[in-house]
Each structure stands twice: as structure tokens, then as C-alpha cells.
């Protein structure tokens, strides 16, 4: 990087990204934090950096498989034909195997990361993450939950289908980033709501459809920016009887009607609804989106209760960390992917550990360097045990060798990611990424479109839920976008019939990804506040076509 840097007036430095060759800037404040954490400043621009870090966070596609230890059947989001063995999570945490048995000597003639990759390919991966669940087999990253199906990243949830990133949600389908809600469908970023359908960014709402930024509303239909209203349609007040009669005319049982209503809703969001410049709450001296209770956090997204951090995506209780994703209780760490409960961890993935570098899947380790799948170990390198003195000397030698090859100071290489980029969390944030670019970087890509699958095209499904026979649960359906097969479960069908919801036409992961486009924006754009006309930066890409965006002050004044 040194050769290409250019010093700016306030100590900011611009450099050329090693991946995409675009120019990017590292501020003096970032340099200070890099130094505090003890990692080298990145030579990738923010987007390229995040792509690589997020590529280690598998989103995947649920599939059946077998444990490479016991042959026991399992369900995992990890890809088929992995470079590494897979054990069930129970086996992985058992004493049936020892990661230290795979220990290797360091060979100074070879690059260190090549040796680490070699080691990684021998050490087993757990088939899923999560614990303390009942009947959540088709799940990943699910905790303290019951009866959830084909869902990911949840805590304290019950009876959910096709859910992603929820907390304390029950009896719902197709919900994404919802909190403390019950009986919701096709909704995202909704809080403390009951029977909320086709809605977004709403709070404390009941028995409503197509709500945007509503609070404390009940029995409302296709409304935006309302507070404490009942029986409104398209933001017009009706009597209870009028509302109920009008509601019947919308044919909510019909798939085609719902598509038309979604289009109409979208037009209101573009032309009538007032949008916030960001979804930050209780922030001080911070920039980013979906920040809650943070201080001195910059370029951060979806984090809460955190301070003094830069360039973070998703986390809670983060302190003094930089260039990390999936950080929960993370301090003084940098260039890490999903290192939950970590302190002073660098260039590592999936490792709740301390004072270590270049770890993958290491649990409660300290002072380890370049290890995979170790538990409660100290002073290990390439899974081999050393004394404290030996460890320190060898670590110094390896770092010197790595620096000599310009190998030190970067995250684990793309070639060590656990699965294809287009099935990683990275692809959710960067859906326009091209296959050839990832392959060039050494990453993986899977051809996901399937055409030779048996099943019924969803175009043949009855338009109305009323005409769907109970036998549909035995019928494999084919997603028109991906060719992926999916089914309607019995409890799912009951939910649709009870709530007058037509059957979905697309595979559930396709539905989740369509929703996520609204929750994964990592860039702000210039607008003028619709009220005071001052210049604002809003996390709304221009292609969304939002005509009314308010600065925080005007939003609070006019809509609170
Ligand atoms: Zn770049
Ligand atoms: Zn304003």
C-alpha cells in the first residue's frame, strides 16, 4: 500500500484497493484505531474488505448430509463436497476427537496461509451453530428456540417458518429482522406487533396490512407514517363498518390481488410516505444505519450498545474494534468474521477467543496463532502445542516470514472461506458481485440455478388460497427464479388458510433475499430534507425512488 498512498491534509490517506483498484480513503481516526487494536490498515476498500470478511459467514442452502465421523444424518447450510469434514455439532463439541491431533510443524519454506489452509481442510466443521433448541433441525444460528423451520439467525423464537434475524417472534412466516411479535407474515423490521402482514418498519401495530412506518395502529390497511390510528385505508379514516366492507373488496385471498396491492403500496412509498434518513436511535457522534445506543461508531451497520468502533456490520456490545462482522461482546478486535465474545483477536473467523491471530473455529483459546477447531488451548501454532517461550519465538519468526512475503496483516484468504460467495452473507450485502471477480480473488462460486428438478411450476397453483387443496402439502413446487424445489408444510398451509394468505410462488430463500435488499444498504446518498430542504445523507439508493426523505430533526418534529 505504501507505494500508492497519498497524504491528505487532516492525516487521511488515500490508497488504491488491491481488489477492485478503486481509490479509497483511510482517515486519521481509523489509523489510530488500527494502531490501538494492533492490526495493519487495510489495503482493500470498505466494500472489498467487507465482501471478504462476510464470505466467511455462510448463508447457504439447507440440505441433508451425513456426519463424517459417525455417518449420522444431519441438516446443514454448508455446501456439498466441502473441502473439510463435517461433524454434527454435538460430536464437534464432544471428546470423540481432538483438534491438536491434526497439529503440524511450521515449514518456513512454504507460505504460512497455505499451511493453515492445509490444516483447515483436515479439521472438522460443526454442521450448524446454535444451541438450546427444540425441534429446530432445519435451522442455523438459532438459539433458545422451539419448532422453527428453515430459518436462520434467531433467538427466543417459536413456531416460525422461513425467518431470518428475529428476536422473540412467534407463529410467523417470512419475517425478517422482527422483534417481539406474533402471527406476522411477509414483514420486516417490525416490532411488538400482532397479526401484521406485508408490512415494514412499524411498531406496536395490530391486525393490519401493508403498513409502513406506523406506530400504535390497529385495523389499518395500506397506510404510512400513521400514529395511533384505527380503521384507516390509504391514510383515510373510515368507520369500523366501512373499513370492514372495504377490506372484503381487496380479495386478499388472491395471489394476483396481493401483487397488485404490493405495487400500489410501493407507489405510495415512493410518492407519499416520508422516509427517515436512517434508522438510528440514541446515537452520539456516530454514522451508519440501524444503530441503537452507540457512541463514537463510524460506518457501522446494525449494531447496538457499542462504542468507539469503525466499519462493523451486525453486532452487540462492541468496543474499540474495526473491520469486523457478526461481533457480539467483541473488544479490541480487527479484521474478523463472527468472533463472538472475543478480546484482542485479529484476522480470524468464528473464534470466541483472546489474544490470538489467524484462528478459524477456535473456542475459548488464548495466545494461539494460526489454529483451526481448537478448544480451550493456549500457546498453539498450526494446532501444535508449544511452551510459552517456544510459542513466542516461533510466532515472531512466522510473522517476520509472513511480512517478508507480504502475507501478514490480511484476513484469512478467500480460498479458506467455508462455502461459495454467492451463498454467503456477503452476497446478501453485495448481490451485484460477479462470479469471475470472486474466482479471481481465489473464492468460490456455486452454479445455483437448477433446471432438472421434478415438481409443479408455481404458475399452476390456484390464484386463491380458498381453492388450494389440502393435498398441496405432498406436492413439490418449483421456484420460477431459481428452479429450486420447495414444499408447503402442513402448519404453514393452516396459517395461510386461517389468515387468508395466498401460497407463495418463490423459494423461501429467494423471498428472504428480496426483503433483505432493504436492510443491507451500506452506503448513504445525498438528498434534501423534504421539510427543511437541508442537505442530508440517507441510506436509500436512488433506484428506490423515494421522493420524501426527512432529516432526523424534521422527522421527529413532524412524525413523532
Ligand atoms: Zn475495492
Ligand atoms: Zn429537515
Short mmCIF file of C-alpha atoms in Angstrom, two decimals, residues 341-527:
data_model
loop_
_atom_site.label_atom_id
_atom_site.label_comp_id
_atom_site.label_asym_id
_atom_site.label_seq_id
_atom_site.Cartn_x
_atom_site.Cartn_y
_atom_site.Cartn_z
CA UNK A 341 -17.11 -12.99 22.77
CA UNK A 342 -13.61 -12.15 21.65
CA UNK A 343 -10.92 -9.90 23.05
CA UNK A 344 -7.87 -8.84 21.07
CA UNK A 345 -8.49 -11.13 18.11
CA UNK A 346 -7.08 -10.38 14.67
CA UNK A 347 -7.55 -11.75 11.16
CA UNK A 348 -9.80 -14.55 12.44
CA UNK A 349 -13.15 -16.25 11.82
CA UNK A 350 -15.68 -17.94 14.06
CA UNK A 351 -13.44 -17.84 17.11
CA UNK A 352 -14.64 -16.72 20.54
CA UNK A 353 -11.06 -16.40 21.82
CA UNK A 354 -8.50 -13.96 23.18
CA UNK A 355 -5.06 -12.56 22.30
CA UNK A 356 -4.81 -14.57 19.08
CA UNK A 357 -4.40 -14.22 15.33
CA UNK A 358 -5.38 -16.25 12.28
CA UNK A 359 -7.87 -18.54 14.00
CA UNK A 360 -10.75 -20.43 12.45
CA UNK A 361 -13.38 -22.15 14.62
CA UNK A 362 -11.36 -21.88 17.83
CA UNK A 363 -13.30 -21.80 21.08
CA UNK A 364 -12.05 -20.15 24.26
CA UNK A 365 -8.41 -20.20 23.19
CA UNK A 366 -5.74 -17.74 24.27
CA UNK A 367 -2.39 -16.89 22.74
CA UNK A 368 -2.82 -19.08 19.69
CA UNK A 369 -1.64 -18.31 16.18
CA UNK A 370 -2.94 -19.97 13.03
CA UNK A 371 -5.12 -22.69 14.57
CA UNK A 372 -8.34 -24.42 13.48
CA UNK A 373 -11.05 -26.03 15.59
CA UNK A 374 -9.15 -25.84 18.90
CA UNK A 375 -10.92 -25.65 22.25
CA UNK A 376 -9.53 -24.09 25.42
CA UNK A 377 -5.93 -24.14 24.24
CA UNK A 378 -3.01 -21.83 24.90
CA UNK A 379 0.30 -21.30 23.07
CA UNK A 380 -0.55 -23.34 19.97
CA UNK A 381 0.55 -22.77 16.38
CA UNK A 382 -0.91 -24.78 13.50
CA UNK A 383 -2.71 -26.85 16.16
CA UNK A 384 0.56 -27.89 17.76
CA UNK A 385 1.20 -27.29 21.45
CA UNK A 386 4.26 -25.25 22.48
CA UNK A 387 5.59 -23.81 25.72
CA UNK A 388 5.08 -20.09 26.24
CA UNK A 389 8.68 -19.33 25.26
CA UNK A 390 8.60 -21.57 22.19
CA UNK A 391 5.27 -20.05 21.16
CA UNK A 392 6.52 -16.50 21.37
CA UNK A 393 9.72 -17.21 19.47
CA UNK A 394 8.01 -19.19 16.69
CA UNK A 395 5.20 -16.65 16.36
CA UNK A 396 7.78 -13.88 15.90
CA UNK A 397 9.60 -15.94 13.27
CA UNK A 398 6.38 -16.68 11.38
CA UNK A 399 5.27 -13.04 11.43
CA UNK A 400 8.69 -11.98 10.12
CA UNK A 401 8.49 -14.61 7.36
CA UNK A 402 4.91 -13.54 6.53
CA UNK A 403 5.89 -9.88 6.36
CA UNK A 404 8.74 -10.82 4.04
CA UNK A 405 6.18 -12.33 1.67
CA UNK A 406 3.62 -9.52 2.14
CA UNK A 407 1.39 -12.19 3.63
CA UNK A 408 0.87 -10.68 7.08
CA UNK A 409 -1.89 -8.30 8.03
CA UNK A 410 -4.75 -9.63 5.93
CA UNK A 411 -7.77 -11.71 6.78
CA UNK A 412 -7.75 -15.46 6.10
CA UNK A 413 -7.60 -15.79 2.32
CA UNK A 414 -10.70 -16.17 0.15
CA UNK A 415 -9.70 -19.76 -0.55
CA UNK A 416 -10.32 -20.60 3.12
CA UNK A 417 -13.95 -19.44 3.14
CA UNK A 418 -16.38 -22.18 4.15
CA UNK A 419 -18.56 -22.00 1.05
CA UNK A 420 -19.33 -20.24 -2.21
CA UNK A 421 -19.59 -16.45 -2.07
CA UNK A 422 -23.00 -16.42 -3.73
CA UNK A 423 -24.33 -18.47 -0.80
CA UNK A 424 -22.60 -16.35 1.85
CA UNK A 425 -23.86 -13.38 3.84
CA UNK A 426 -21.57 -11.31 1.60
CA UNK A 427 -23.85 -11.89 -1.35
CA UNK A 428 -26.80 -10.55 0.66
CA UNK A 429 -24.96 -7.23 1.06
CA UNK A 430 -23.33 -7.24 -2.38
CA UNK A 431 -25.79 -9.02 -4.70
CA UNK A 432 -24.26 -7.50 -7.82
CA UNK A 433 -20.91 -9.21 -7.27
CA UNK A 434 -19.73 -11.09 -10.34
CA UNK A 435 -18.64 -14.71 -10.33
CA UNK A 436 -15.43 -14.00 -12.26
CA UNK A 437 -14.32 -11.38 -9.72
CA UNK A 438 -14.71 -13.81 -6.83
CA UNK A 439 -12.91 -16.61 -8.67
CA UNK A 440 -10.07 -14.21 -9.50
CA UNK A 441 -9.67 -13.49 -5.78
CA UNK A 442 -9.49 -17.20 -5.02
CA UNK A 443 -13.02 -17.54 -3.68
CA UNK A 444 -15.75 -19.98 -4.58
CA UNK A 445 -18.99 -19.73 -6.53
CA UNK A 446 -21.76 -22.26 -6.99
CA UNK A 447 -23.98 -22.54 -10.01
CA UNK A 448 -27.21 -22.43 -8.07
CA UNK A 449 -29.82 -22.34 -10.78
CA UNK A 450 -31.38 -25.75 -11.19
CA UNK A 451 -33.44 -26.75 -14.18
CA UNK A 452 -33.75 -30.53 -13.91
CA UNK A 453 -35.89 -30.77 -10.81
CA UNK A 454 -39.21 -32.58 -10.70
CA UNK A 455 -42.17 -30.67 -9.36
CA UNK A 456 -45.04 -28.39 -10.16
CA UNK A 457 -44.29 -24.91 -11.52
CA UNK A 458 -45.88 -22.45 -9.10
CA UNK A 459 -47.64 -20.77 -12.06
CA UNK A 460 -50.01 -23.73 -11.93
CA UNK A 461 -51.08 -23.03 -8.35
CA UNK A 462 -54.65 -21.78 -7.79
CA UNK A 463 -54.78 -17.99 -7.54
CA UNK A 464 -56.88 -18.04 -4.36
CA UNK A 465 -55.90 -19.76 -1.12
CA UNK A 466 -59.56 -20.86 -0.96
CA UNK A 467 -59.01 -23.13 -3.97
CA UNK A 468 -55.85 -24.79 -2.64
CA UNK A 469 -56.49 -28.46 -1.80
CA UNK A 470 -55.10 -29.87 1.44
CA UNK A 471 -53.10 -32.34 -0.65
CA UNK A 472 -50.82 -29.49 -1.75
CA UNK A 473 -48.55 -30.37 1.16
CA UNK A 474 -47.48 -33.52 -0.70
CA UNK A 475 -46.65 -31.59 -3.88
CA UNK A 476 -43.11 -30.41 -4.66
CA UNK A 477 -43.21 -26.86 -6.04
CA UNK A 478 -40.60 -25.29 -8.33
CA UNK A 479 -39.41 -21.70 -7.84
CA UNK A 480 -39.61 -19.81 -11.16
CA UNK A 481 -36.46 -17.80 -10.37
CA UNK A 482 -34.00 -20.47 -9.20
CA UNK A 483 -35.60 -23.74 -10.20
CA UNK A 484 -35.24 -24.78 -6.54
CA UNK A 485 -37.77 -27.15 -5.10
CA UNK A 486 -39.83 -26.20 -2.05
CA UNK A 487 -42.84 -27.51 -0.21
CA UNK A 488 -45.76 -26.18 1.75
CA UNK A 489 -45.76 -27.65 5.25
CA UNK A 490 -48.97 -28.65 6.94
CA UNK A 491 -48.81 -25.98 9.65
CA UNK A 492 -47.84 -23.45 7.05
CA UNK A 493 -50.95 -24.24 5.00
CA UNK A 494 -53.10 -23.95 8.12
CA UNK A 495 -51.59 -20.49 8.76
CA UNK A 496 -52.30 -19.35 5.18
CA UNK A 497 -55.89 -20.63 5.29
CA UNK A 498 -56.57 -19.10 8.71
CA UNK A 499 -55.16 -15.75 7.67
CA UNK A 500 -56.41 -15.68 4.08
CA UNK A 501 -52.93 -15.58 2.55
CA UNK A 502 -52.28 -16.95 -0.95
CA UNK A 503 -49.49 -19.51 -1.38
CA UNK A 504 -46.01 -18.12 -2.05
CA UNK A 505 -44.64 -18.61 -5.57
CA UNK A 506 -40.92 -18.28 -4.90
CA UNK A 507 -38.49 -20.37 -2.87
CA UNK A 508 -38.26 -19.07 0.70
CA UNK A 509 -34.59 -18.06 0.42
CA UNK A 510 -35.43 -16.02 -2.69
CA UNK A 511 -38.20 -14.29 -0.71
CA UNK A 512 -35.86 -13.54 2.19
CA UNK A 513 -33.21 -12.13 -0.15
CA UNK A 514 -35.74 -9.84 -1.84
CA UNK A 515 -36.65 -8.43 1.57
CA UNK A 516 -33.03 -8.07 2.64
CA UNK A 517 -32.30 -5.62 -0.10
CA UNK A 518 -33.97 -3.03 2.16
CA UNK A 519 -31.90 -3.95 5.22
CA UNK A 520 -28.41 -4.27 3.80
CA UNK A 521 -27.59 -0.84 2.42
CA UNK A 522 -24.01 0.10 3.30
CA UNK A 523 -23.86 3.47 1.62
CA UNK A 524 -25.61 6.79 2.03
CA UNK A 525 -26.80 9.10 -0.74
CA UNK A 526 -27.34 12.84 -0.92
CA UNK A 527 -30.91 14.14 -0.63
#
